mmCIF file of C-alpha atoms and ligand atoms in Angstrom:
data_model
loop_
_atom_site.group_PDB
_atom_site.id
_atom_site.type_symbol
_atom_site.label_atom_id
_atom_site.label_comp_id
_atom_site.label_asym_id
_atom_site.label_seq_id
_atom_site.Cartn_x
_atom_site.Cartn_y
_atom_site.Cartn_z
ATOM 1 C CA UNK A 22 108.735 -5.910 135.311
ATOM 2 C CA UNK A 23 109.253 -5.816 139.032
ATOM 3 C CA UNK A 24 109.872 -2.273 140.063
ATOM 4 C CA UNK A 25 107.890 0.858 140.296
ATOM 5 C CA UNK A 26 110.768 3.108 139.308
ATOM 6 C CA UNK A 27 111.134 1.453 135.927
ATOM 7 C CA UNK A 28 107.384 1.355 135.340
ATOM 8 C CA UNK A 29 106.986 5.028 136.161
ATOM 9 C CA UNK A 30 110.017 5.979 134.137
ATOM 10 C CA UNK A 31 108.558 4.111 131.167
ATOM 11 C CA UNK A 32 105.182 5.843 131.585
ATOM 12 C CA UNK A 33 106.832 9.228 131.642
ATOM 13 C CA UNK A 34 108.976 8.334 128.664
ATOM 14 C CA UNK A 35 112.045 8.866 130.789
ATOM 15 C CA UNK A 36 115.058 6.617 131.090
ATOM 16 C CA UNK A 37 116.146 8.002 134.428
ATOM 17 C CA UNK A 38 114.595 9.940 137.274
ATOM 18 C CA UNK A 39 116.291 11.809 140.110
ATOM 19 C CA UNK A 40 116.537 9.497 143.113
ATOM 20 C CA UNK A 41 115.581 12.254 145.573
ATOM 21 C CA UNK A 42 112.270 12.963 143.817
ATOM 22 C CA UNK A 43 111.391 9.268 143.648
ATOM 23 C CA UNK A 44 112.370 8.564 147.231
ATOM 24 C CA UNK A 45 109.570 10.760 148.611
ATOM 25 C CA UNK A 46 106.908 8.336 147.412
ATOM 26 C CA UNK A 47 108.801 5.193 148.352
ATOM 27 C CA UNK A 48 107.943 2.873 151.193
ATOM 28 C CA UNK A 49 109.961 3.710 154.255
ATOM 29 C CA UNK A 50 110.681 0.116 155.035
ATOM 30 C CA UNK A 51 111.227 -2.637 152.514
ATOM 31 C CA UNK A 52 112.390 -6.256 152.525
ATOM 32 C CA UNK A 53 113.090 -8.378 149.441
ATOM 33 C CA UNK A 54 114.060 -12.027 149.124
ATOM 34 C CA UNK A 55 114.190 -14.923 146.719
ATOM 35 C CA UNK A 56 110.761 -16.531 146.272
ATOM 36 C CA UNK A 57 111.549 -20.134 147.385
ATOM 37 C CA UNK A 58 109.260 -23.167 147.707
ATOM 38 C CA UNK A 59 105.944 -23.037 149.608
ATOM 39 C CA UNK A 60 105.894 -19.217 149.507
ATOM 40 C CA UNK A 61 108.962 -19.337 151.753
ATOM 41 C CA UNK A 62 110.152 -15.937 150.516
ATOM 42 C CA UNK A 63 106.774 -14.310 151.223
ATOM 43 C CA UNK A 64 106.803 -15.655 154.783
ATOM 44 C CA UNK A 65 110.444 -14.611 155.203
ATOM 45 C CA UNK A 66 109.783 -11.021 154.082
ATOM 46 C CA UNK A 67 106.611 -10.795 156.193
ATOM 47 C CA UNK A 68 108.510 -11.886 159.308
ATOM 48 C CA UNK A 69 111.409 -9.524 158.617
ATOM 49 C CA UNK A 70 108.984 -6.640 158.037
ATOM 50 C CA UNK A 71 107.153 -7.406 161.283
ATOM 51 C CA UNK A 72 110.463 -7.064 163.108
ATOM 52 C CA UNK A 73 111.435 -3.871 161.265
ATOM 53 C CA UNK A 74 108.114 -2.334 162.291
ATOM 54 C CA UNK A 75 108.806 -3.267 165.918
ATOM 55 C CA UNK A 76 112.091 -1.368 165.711
ATOM 56 C CA UNK A 77 114.396 -4.399 165.433
ATOM 57 C CA UNK A 78 117.828 -4.099 163.872
ATOM 58 C CA UNK A 79 117.822 -4.808 160.124
ATOM 59 C CA UNK A 80 120.177 -7.808 160.503
ATOM 60 C CA UNK A 81 118.032 -9.378 163.238
ATOM 61 C CA UNK A 82 115.029 -8.874 160.948
ATOM 62 C CA UNK A 83 116.459 -10.598 157.860
ATOM 63 C CA UNK A 84 117.922 -13.448 159.915
ATOM 64 C CA UNK A 85 114.586 -14.080 161.660
ATOM 65 C CA UNK A 86 113.012 -14.109 158.181
ATOM 66 C CA UNK A 87 115.357 -16.695 156.678
ATOM 67 C CA UNK A 88 115.235 -18.788 159.870
ATOM 68 C CA UNK A 89 111.658 -19.714 158.879
ATOM 69 C CA UNK A 90 112.987 -21.240 155.668
ATOM 70 C CA UNK A 91 116.082 -22.797 157.285
ATOM 71 C CA UNK A 92 113.780 -24.606 159.742
ATOM 72 C CA UNK A 93 111.242 -25.681 157.087
ATOM 73 C CA UNK A 94 111.963 -29.356 156.308
ATOM 74 C CA UNK A 95 110.059 -29.128 153.022
ATOM 75 C CA UNK A 96 112.426 -26.571 151.469
ATOM 76 C CA UNK A 97 115.176 -28.876 150.225
ATOM 77 C CA UNK A 98 117.594 -26.100 149.293
ATOM 78 C CA UNK A 99 118.111 -24.433 152.666
ATOM 79 C CA UNK A 100 118.903 -25.520 156.239
ATOM 80 C CA UNK A 101 117.135 -28.477 157.890
ATOM 81 C CA UNK A 102 115.824 -30.823 155.186
ATOM 82 C CA UNK A 103 118.350 -29.589 152.615
ATOM 83 C CA UNK A 104 119.579 -32.136 150.079
ATOM 84 C CA UNK A 105 122.882 -33.669 151.240
ATOM 85 C CA UNK A 106 126.344 -34.032 149.718
ATOM 86 C CA UNK A 107 127.445 -37.145 147.840
ATOM 87 C CA UNK A 108 128.068 -38.928 151.175
ATOM 88 C CA UNK A 109 124.486 -38.246 152.320
ATOM 89 C CA UNK A 110 125.530 -35.539 154.800
ATOM 90 C CA UNK A 111 123.856 -32.107 154.805
ATOM 91 C CA UNK A 112 126.417 -29.269 154.668
ATOM 92 C CA UNK A 113 125.220 -25.685 154.964
ATOM 93 C CA UNK A 114 126.662 -22.314 153.872
ATOM 94 C CA UNK A 115 125.578 -18.822 154.982
ATOM 95 C CA UNK A 116 126.767 -15.231 155.137
ATOM 96 C CA UNK A 117 125.426 -11.984 156.545
ATOM 97 C CA UNK A 118 126.300 -8.288 156.310
ATOM 98 C CA UNK A 119 125.282 -5.553 158.732
ATOM 99 C CA UNK A 120 125.151 -2.150 157.048
ATOM 100 C CA UNK A 121 125.399 0.170 160.069
ATOM 101 C CA UNK A 122 128.569 -1.470 161.434
ATOM 102 C CA UNK A 123 129.851 -2.368 157.954
ATOM 103 C CA UNK A 124 130.705 -5.844 159.264
ATOM 104 C CA UNK A 125 129.993 -9.361 158.067
ATOM 105 C CA UNK A 126 130.269 -13.020 158.985
ATOM 106 C CA UNK A 127 130.075 -16.358 157.192
ATOM 107 C CA UNK A 128 130.175 -20.120 157.619
ATOM 108 C CA UNK A 129 130.829 -22.788 154.989
ATOM 109 C CA UNK A 130 130.352 -26.576 154.874
ATOM 110 C CA UNK A 131 128.753 -26.441 158.332
ATOM 111 C CA UNK A 132 127.185 -29.715 159.491
ATOM 112 C CA UNK A 133 124.543 -30.476 162.135
ATOM 113 C CA UNK A 134 123.331 -26.921 162.863
ATOM 114 C CA UNK A 135 119.859 -25.995 161.579
ATOM 115 C CA UNK A 136 120.348 -22.209 161.321
ATOM 116 C CA UNK A 137 123.710 -21.396 159.686
ATOM 117 C CA UNK A 138 122.649 -17.756 159.212
ATOM 118 C CA UNK A 139 122.660 -17.341 163.000
ATOM 119 C CA UNK A 140 126.102 -18.932 163.214
ATOM 120 C CA UNK A 141 127.338 -16.505 160.521
ATOM 121 C CA UNK A 142 126.039 -13.644 162.680
ATOM 122 C CA UNK A 143 127.789 -15.114 165.731
ATOM 123 C CA UNK A 144 131.053 -15.221 163.755
ATOM 124 C CA UNK A 145 130.544 -11.536 162.940
ATOM 125 C CA UNK A 146 129.631 -10.534 166.496
ATOM 126 C CA UNK A 147 131.787 -12.778 168.633
ATOM 127 C CA UNK A 148 135.066 -13.200 166.728
ATOM 128 C CA UNK A 149 137.671 -11.141 164.925
ATOM 129 C CA UNK A 150 137.249 -13.454 161.913
ATOM 130 C CA UNK A 151 134.864 -13.265 159.011
ATOM 131 C CA UNK A 152 134.522 -16.824 157.699
ATOM 132 C CA UNK A 153 134.683 -20.176 159.497
ATOM 133 C CA UNK A 154 134.417 -23.460 157.595
ATOM 134 C CA UNK A 155 133.879 -27.167 158.177
ATOM 135 C CA UNK A 156 134.895 -28.760 161.457
ATOM 136 C CA UNK A 157 136.061 -25.447 162.936
ATOM 137 C CA UNK A 158 132.715 -23.804 162.145
ATOM 138 C CA UNK A 159 130.855 -26.632 163.897
ATOM 139 C CA UNK A 160 133.133 -26.472 166.951
ATOM 140 C CA UNK A 161 132.587 -22.712 167.136
ATOM 141 C CA UNK A 162 128.800 -23.092 166.777
ATOM 142 C CA UNK A 163 128.683 -25.641 169.594
ATOM 143 C CA UNK A 164 130.953 -23.505 171.759
ATOM 144 C CA UNK A 165 128.593 -20.538 171.496
ATOM 145 C CA UNK A 166 125.545 -22.636 172.307
ATOM 146 C CA UNK A 167 124.002 -23.992 169.112
ATOM 147 C CA UNK A 168 122.594 -27.523 169.552
ATOM 148 C CA UNK A 169 123.935 -30.245 167.252
ATOM 149 C CA UNK A 170 121.104 -31.967 165.340
ATOM 150 C CA UNK A 171 120.624 -34.396 162.449
ATOM 151 C CA UNK A 172 119.699 -32.328 159.383
ATOM 152 C CA UNK A 173 118.885 -35.188 157.010
ATOM 153 C CA UNK A 174 115.101 -35.663 156.797
ATOM 154 C CA UNK A 175 113.581 -38.884 155.534
ATOM 155 C CA UNK A 176 112.481 -37.178 152.298
ATOM 156 C CA UNK A 177 116.005 -35.846 151.655
ATOM 157 C CA UNK A 178 117.511 -39.263 152.456
ATOM 158 C CA UNK A 179 115.133 -40.886 149.983
ATOM 159 C CA UNK A 180 116.163 -38.430 147.260
ATOM 160 C CA UNK A 181 119.833 -39.146 148.015
ATOM 161 C CA UNK A 182 119.274 -42.923 147.802
ATOM 162 C CA UNK A 183 117.444 -42.414 144.482
ATOM 163 C CA UNK A 184 120.420 -40.438 143.216
ATOM 164 C CA UNK A 185 122.922 -43.087 144.352
ATOM 165 C CA UNK A 186 120.895 -45.775 142.632
ATOM 166 C CA UNK A 187 120.553 -43.747 139.428
ATOM 167 C CA UNK A 188 124.328 -43.591 138.923
ATOM 168 C CA UNK A 189 125.773 -46.171 136.546
ATOM 169 C CA UNK A 190 129.200 -46.815 135.082
ATOM 170 C CA UNK A 191 129.470 -47.332 131.297
ATOM 171 C CA UNK A 192 128.695 -51.052 131.741
ATOM 172 C CA UNK A 193 125.521 -50.227 133.647
ATOM 173 C CA UNK A 194 126.969 -51.246 137.024
ATOM 174 C CA UNK A 195 126.313 -49.526 140.315
ATOM 175 C CA UNK A 196 127.255 -50.720 143.786
ATOM 176 C CA UNK A 197 123.896 -49.403 145.001
ATOM 177 C CA UNK A 198 121.825 -51.716 142.802
ATOM 178 C CA UNK A 199 121.602 -55.557 142.632
ATOM 179 C CA UNK A 200 124.886 -57.354 141.784
ATOM 180 C CA UNK A 201 126.126 -59.115 138.658
ATOM 181 C CA UNK A 202 124.493 -62.454 139.461
ATOM 182 C CA UNK A 203 121.090 -60.942 140.221
ATOM 183 C CA UNK A 204 118.224 -61.991 137.913
ATOM 184 C CA UNK A 205 118.761 -60.213 134.589
ATOM 185 C CA UNK A 206 116.965 -56.970 133.864
ATOM 186 C CA UNK A 207 116.834 -55.065 130.625
ATOM 187 C CA UNK A 208 119.208 -52.133 130.971
ATOM 188 C CA UNK A 209 119.796 -48.903 129.181
ATOM 189 C CA UNK A 210 116.503 -47.133 128.672
ATOM 190 C CA UNK A 211 115.937 -44.240 131.047
ATOM 191 C CA UNK A 212 112.404 -45.292 131.904
ATOM 192 C CA UNK A 213 113.619 -48.786 132.831
ATOM 193 C CA UNK A 214 116.252 -47.312 135.105
ATOM 194 C CA UNK A 215 113.643 -45.090 136.707
ATOM 195 C CA UNK A 216 111.254 -48.033 137.181
ATOM 196 C CA UNK A 217 114.019 -50.092 138.756
ATOM 197 C CA UNK A 218 115.060 -47.329 141.166
ATOM 198 C CA UNK A 219 111.450 -46.649 142.161
ATOM 199 C CA UNK A 220 110.882 -50.378 142.767
ATOM 200 C CA UNK A 221 113.902 -50.496 145.061
ATOM 201 C CA UNK A 222 112.902 -47.301 146.830
ATOM 202 C CA UNK A 223 109.439 -48.750 147.512
ATOM 203 C CA UNK A 224 111.112 -51.639 149.330
ATOM 204 C CA UNK A 225 113.503 -49.405 151.273
ATOM 205 C CA UNK A 226 110.877 -46.787 152.198
ATOM 206 C CA UNK A 227 107.635 -48.780 152.603
ATOM 207 C CA UNK A 228 105.817 -45.838 154.234
ATOM 208 C CA UNK A 229 106.514 -43.405 151.377
ATOM 209 C CA UNK A 230 103.605 -42.707 149.038
ATOM 210 C CA UNK A 231 103.971 -42.603 145.231
ATOM 211 C CA UNK A 232 104.091 -38.802 145.203
ATOM 212 C CA UNK A 233 107.024 -38.747 147.633
ATOM 213 C CA UNK A 234 108.842 -41.395 145.579
ATOM 214 C CA UNK A 235 108.317 -39.413 142.388
ATOM 215 C CA UNK A 236 109.649 -36.274 144.114
ATOM 216 C CA UNK A 237 112.740 -38.186 145.267
ATOM 217 C CA UNK A 238 113.409 -39.319 141.707
ATOM 218 C CA UNK A 239 112.899 -35.803 140.418
ATOM 219 C CA UNK A 240 115.459 -34.434 142.900
ATOM 220 C CA UNK A 241 117.895 -37.177 141.838
ATOM 221 C CA UNK A 242 117.512 -36.208 138.196
ATOM 222 C CA UNK A 243 117.323 -32.433 138.674
ATOM 223 C CA UNK A 244 119.392 -31.571 141.756
ATOM 224 C CA UNK A 245 118.607 -28.211 143.324
ATOM 225 C CA UNK A 246 121.001 -25.431 144.145
ATOM 226 C CA UNK A 247 118.355 -23.173 145.583
ATOM 227 C CA UNK A 248 119.090 -20.792 148.420
ATOM 228 C CA UNK A 249 117.414 -17.884 150.166
ATOM 229 C CA UNK A 250 118.760 -14.352 150.038
ATOM 230 C CA UNK A 251 117.030 -11.565 151.991
ATOM 231 C CA UNK A 252 117.819 -7.824 152.133
ATOM 232 C CA UNK A 253 116.174 -5.149 154.312
ATOM 233 C CA UNK A 254 116.066 -1.362 154.440
ATOM 234 C CA UNK A 255 114.534 0.528 157.380
ATOM 235 C CA UNK A 256 113.203 4.057 157.759
ATOM 236 C CA UNK A 257 116.608 5.290 159.020
ATOM 237 C CA UNK A 258 118.305 4.155 155.814
ATOM 238 C CA UNK A 259 119.967 1.223 157.577
ATOM 239 C CA UNK A 260 120.376 -1.966 155.576
ATOM 240 C CA UNK A 261 121.387 -5.588 156.207
ATOM 241 C CA UNK A 262 121.395 -8.788 154.191
ATOM 242 C CA UNK A 263 121.774 -12.540 154.533
ATOM 243 C CA UNK A 264 122.158 -15.526 152.216
ATOM 244 C CA UNK A 265 121.759 -19.130 153.407
ATOM 245 C CA UNK A 266 121.715 -22.479 151.595
ATOM 246 C CA UNK A 267 122.337 -26.213 151.655
ATOM 247 C CA UNK A 268 124.156 -25.646 148.376
ATOM 248 C CA UNK A 269 124.343 -27.925 145.401
ATOM 249 C CA UNK A 270 122.733 -31.322 145.988
ATOM 250 C CA UNK A 271 125.118 -34.322 145.801
ATOM 251 C CA UNK A 272 128.177 -32.031 145.951
ATOM 252 C CA UNK A 273 131.656 -33.271 146.839
ATOM 253 C CA UNK A 274 131.966 -33.004 150.634
ATOM 254 C CA UNK A 275 133.568 -29.676 151.456
ATOM 255 C CA UNK A 276 132.248 -27.915 148.328
ATOM 256 C CA UNK A 277 131.377 -24.337 149.227
ATOM 257 C CA UNK A 278 129.243 -22.319 146.822
ATOM 258 C CA UNK A 279 128.721 -18.603 146.425
ATOM 259 C CA UNK A 280 126.302 -18.088 149.341
ATOM 260 C CA UNK A 281 128.906 -17.693 152.115
ATOM 261 C CA UNK A 282 131.355 -15.799 149.910
ATOM 262 C CA UNK A 283 131.067 -12.168 150.878
ATOM 263 C CA UNK A 284 131.111 -10.351 147.545
ATOM 264 C CA UNK A 285 129.829 -13.397 145.651
ATOM 265 C CA UNK A 286 126.492 -14.580 147.069
ATOM 266 C CA UNK A 287 126.054 -11.449 149.179
ATOM 267 C CA UNK A 288 127.258 -7.868 149.262
ATOM 268 C CA UNK A 289 125.965 -4.805 151.020
ATOM 269 C CA UNK A 290 127.151 -1.235 151.379
ATOM 270 C CA UNK A 291 124.309 0.839 152.760
ATOM 271 C CA UNK A 292 125.725 3.929 151.035
ATOM 272 C CA UNK A 293 124.597 2.218 147.809
ATOM 273 C CA UNK A 294 122.509 -0.920 148.466
ATOM 274 C CA UNK A 295 122.549 -4.682 148.924
ATOM 275 C CA UNK A 296 122.556 -7.658 146.572
ATOM 276 C CA UNK A 297 122.476 -11.433 146.797
ATOM 277 C CA UNK A 298 122.079 -14.451 144.585
ATOM 278 C CA UNK A 299 120.516 -17.872 144.230
ATOM 279 C CA UNK A 300 121.339 -20.498 141.626
ATOM 280 C CA UNK A 301 124.542 -22.025 140.363
ATOM 281 C CA UNK A 302 127.185 -20.640 142.712
ATOM 282 C CA UNK A 303 130.212 -21.488 140.605
ATOM 283 C CA UNK A 304 129.007 -19.266 137.750
ATOM 284 C CA UNK A 305 128.166 -16.443 140.128
ATOM 285 C CA UNK A 306 131.649 -16.616 141.664
ATOM 286 C CA UNK A 307 133.196 -16.147 138.204
ATOM 287 C CA UNK A 308 131.616 -12.683 138.055
ATOM 288 C CA UNK A 309 131.757 -11.856 141.782
ATOM 289 C CA UNK A 310 128.064 -11.184 141.256
ATOM 290 C CA UNK A 311 126.682 -9.457 144.354
ATOM 291 C CA UNK A 312 129.638 -7.077 144.538
ATOM 292 C CA UNK A 313 129.403 -6.397 140.814
ATOM 293 C CA UNK A 314 125.709 -5.470 141.166
ATOM 294 C CA UNK A 315 126.490 -2.948 143.898
ATOM 295 C CA UNK A 316 129.476 -1.436 142.103
ATOM 296 C CA UNK A 317 127.346 -1.130 138.959
ATOM 297 C CA UNK A 318 124.811 0.860 140.990
ATOM 298 C CA UNK A 319 127.562 2.951 142.574
ATOM 299 C CA UNK A 320 128.457 3.995 139.045
ATOM 300 C CA UNK A 321 124.891 5.009 138.220
ATOM 301 C CA UNK A 322 123.009 1.934 137.027
ATOM 302 C CA UNK A 323 119.521 1.174 138.312
ATOM 303 C CA UNK A 324 119.058 -2.132 140.213
ATOM 304 C CA UNK A 325 117.646 -3.696 137.062
ATOM 305 C CA UNK A 326 120.492 -2.479 134.845
ATOM 306 C CA UNK A 327 123.049 -3.507 137.469
ATOM 307 C CA UNK A 328 121.714 -7.061 137.790
ATOM 308 C CA UNK A 329 121.246 -7.594 134.056
ATOM 309 C CA UNK A 330 124.764 -6.296 133.359
ATOM 310 C CA UNK A 331 126.117 -8.807 135.899
ATOM 311 C CA UNK A 332 124.198 -11.615 134.186
ATOM 312 C CA UNK A 333 125.610 -10.508 130.826
ATOM 313 C CA UNK A 334 129.104 -11.085 132.264
ATOM 314 C CA UNK A 335 128.068 -14.709 132.849
ATOM 315 C CA UNK A 336 126.941 -14.876 129.214
ATOM 316 C CA UNK A 337 130.323 -13.485 128.183
ATOM 317 C CA UNK A 338 132.128 -16.165 130.220
ATOM 318 C CA UNK A 339 130.465 -18.763 127.977
ATOM 319 C CA UNK A 340 130.997 -16.738 124.791
ATOM 320 C CA UNK A 341 127.190 -16.676 124.555
ATOM 321 C CA UNK A 342 127.100 -20.454 123.943
ATOM 322 C CA UNK A 343 123.373 -20.990 124.507
ATOM 323 C CA UNK A 344 123.653 -24.764 124.925
ATOM 324 C CA UNK A 345 126.004 -24.273 127.860
ATOM 325 C CA UNK A 346 124.088 -21.316 129.251
ATOM 326 C CA UNK A 347 120.896 -23.427 129.206
ATOM 327 C CA UNK A 348 122.467 -25.406 132.062
ATOM 328 C CA UNK A 349 122.995 -22.294 134.192
ATOM 329 C CA UNK A 350 120.280 -21.164 136.602
ATOM 330 C CA UNK A 351 121.252 -17.875 138.247
ATOM 331 C CA UNK A 352 119.281 -15.047 139.904
ATOM 332 C CA UNK A 353 120.181 -11.750 141.552
ATOM 333 C CA UNK A 354 118.156 -9.729 144.062
ATOM 334 C CA UNK A 355 119.109 -6.077 144.379
ATOM 335 C CA UNK A 356 117.812 -3.409 146.784
ATOM 336 C CA UNK A 357 119.046 0.173 146.426
ATOM 337 C CA UNK A 358 119.379 2.444 149.419
ATOM 338 C CA UNK A 359 116.335 4.448 148.320
ATOM 339 C CA UNK A 360 114.058 1.385 148.197
ATOM 340 C CA UNK A 361 114.292 0.754 144.459
ATOM 341 C CA UNK A 362 114.655 -3.010 143.854
ATOM 342 C CA UNK A 363 114.811 -5.723 141.236
ATOM 343 C CA UNK A 364 114.940 -9.508 140.885
ATOM 344 C CA UNK A 365 116.788 -10.564 137.726
ATOM 345 C CA UNK A 366 117.428 -14.018 136.300
ATOM 346 C CA UNK A 367 119.451 -15.445 133.463
ATOM 347 C CA UNK A 368 116.383 -17.399 132.287
ATOM 348 C CA UNK A 369 112.649 -16.765 132.649
ATOM 349 C CA UNK A 370 112.423 -20.071 134.569
ATOM 350 C CA UNK A 371 115.078 -22.299 136.176
ATOM 351 C CA UNK A 372 114.344 -25.275 133.885
ATOM 352 C CA UNK A 373 111.785 -25.766 131.092
ATOM 353 C CA UNK A 374 108.298 -26.175 132.548
ATOM 354 C CA UNK A 375 109.218 -24.804 135.989
ATOM 355 C CA UNK A 376 107.407 -21.764 137.446
ATOM 356 C CA UNK A 377 108.615 -18.320 136.316
ATOM 357 C CA UNK A 378 111.516 -16.670 138.140
ATOM 358 C CA UNK A 379 110.122 -14.541 140.966
ATOM 359 C CA UNK A 380 111.148 -12.631 144.049
ATOM 360 C CA UNK A 381 109.303 -11.821 147.292
ATOM 361 C CA UNK A 382 108.736 -8.253 148.469
ATOM 362 C CA UNK A 383 107.301 -6.700 151.618
ATOM 363 C CA UNK A 384 107.021 -2.930 151.233
ATOM 364 C CA UNK A 385 105.536 -0.907 154.061
ATOM 365 C CA UNK A 386 102.617 -0.306 153.854
ATOM 366 C CA UNK A 387 101.460 -3.465 152.093
ATOM 367 C CA UNK A 388 101.359 -7.230 152.303
ATOM 368 C CA UNK A 389 104.324 -9.458 151.591
ATOM 369 C CA UNK A 390 103.901 -10.799 148.046
ATOM 370 C CA UNK A 391 105.652 -12.386 145.079
ATOM 371 C CA UNK A 392 106.515 -10.467 141.921
ATOM 372 C CA UNK A 393 107.954 -11.556 138.568
ATOM 373 C CA UNK A 394 111.654 -11.065 138.074
ATOM 374 C CA UNK A 395 113.118 -9.697 134.862
ATOM 375 C CA UNK A 396 115.302 -12.007 132.777
ATOM 376 C CA UNK A 397 117.724 -12.146 129.872
ATOM 377 C CA UNK A 398 116.534 -15.283 128.030
ATOM 378 C CA UNK A 399 113.373 -17.337 127.666
ATOM 379 C CA UNK A 400 113.345 -21.127 127.773
ATOM 380 C CA UNK A 401 111.757 -22.698 124.663
HETATM 381 N N1 LIG B 503 123.863 -20.628 145.234
HETATM 382 C C1 LIG B 503 123.996 -21.766 146.029
HETATM 383 C C2 LIG B 503 125.123 -22.619 145.687
HETATM 384 O O1 LIG B 503 125.558 -22.698 144.540
HETATM 385 O O2 LIG B 503 125.625 -23.253 146.579
#
């Protein structure tokens, strides 16, 4: 269980506690985020906290935090190094909300810019619009000074090639594998297909080691839709939040997920709190998740109750069909205006065998760290 409020309430045998009484013992500054690969969330929260302590604006703090992950080529779900769309092109989505000014900005399907969160902020600060997409978003980013760069790393390209090669029509054909008159190979069995793709990848990427090849195959088979969401509260009660992602791997070009949808992948009203999501964007959009979390809190739920209620709406959308729900990976991160927080997931882990669902937290005073999320269901 990830929050002190709930733990204390349980110890006292209480189901609720006045916010004012609790707030006195709360950290004055707090940042939460999704956990992400390579302790990306911990680094993000630490950086954002460092800036909060130096008196930076809460939006500058969370954006500097997620920039670390956007620029990390080894996180394949966010920014530079993100897994590409079905054409092999990386397209990024991001949104931000600034509590004190009650404003927001977003970009969708943005190509060639490493830090879409900063472009989202530029949309908020430098235009009368809220959301720019595709070619227009890129033209705007270049116009305000962002350099255009290739976002596809060699590791991401290898995973994309593995995915292309793994696709077969019902007759076992694929334009990305040897043609009809090539020497015959036994077809059908999954391990044979994997062996064939790995053999071809070894030829195409002679410098890649076996571990990198295995990772590429794993990404082809289990595409990510990871993301980073980060929310901050400072000692003045000001809050801001950001969500940034490369979205669903192998998506149709132009697909925009929940991350840049203000209300879906991100919502913040510093009179109540902030919320954001990672995971399968389409299912989050069907419950307008981040907004739902905040409205649930406005009507009296704790962060944990608010997030779990939102996840139950996803369950309802599938009529609790557990076979279908097993394919949904969805997480919410919720920070209330008094510092109470929660990470909540549909499942205890994204897929069977994966690490447990977690969030990152930096609460002043204290080190940035990971904590377990709460969840609705456990994978067998
Ligand atoms: N939550 C990220 C996406 O679905 O694009």
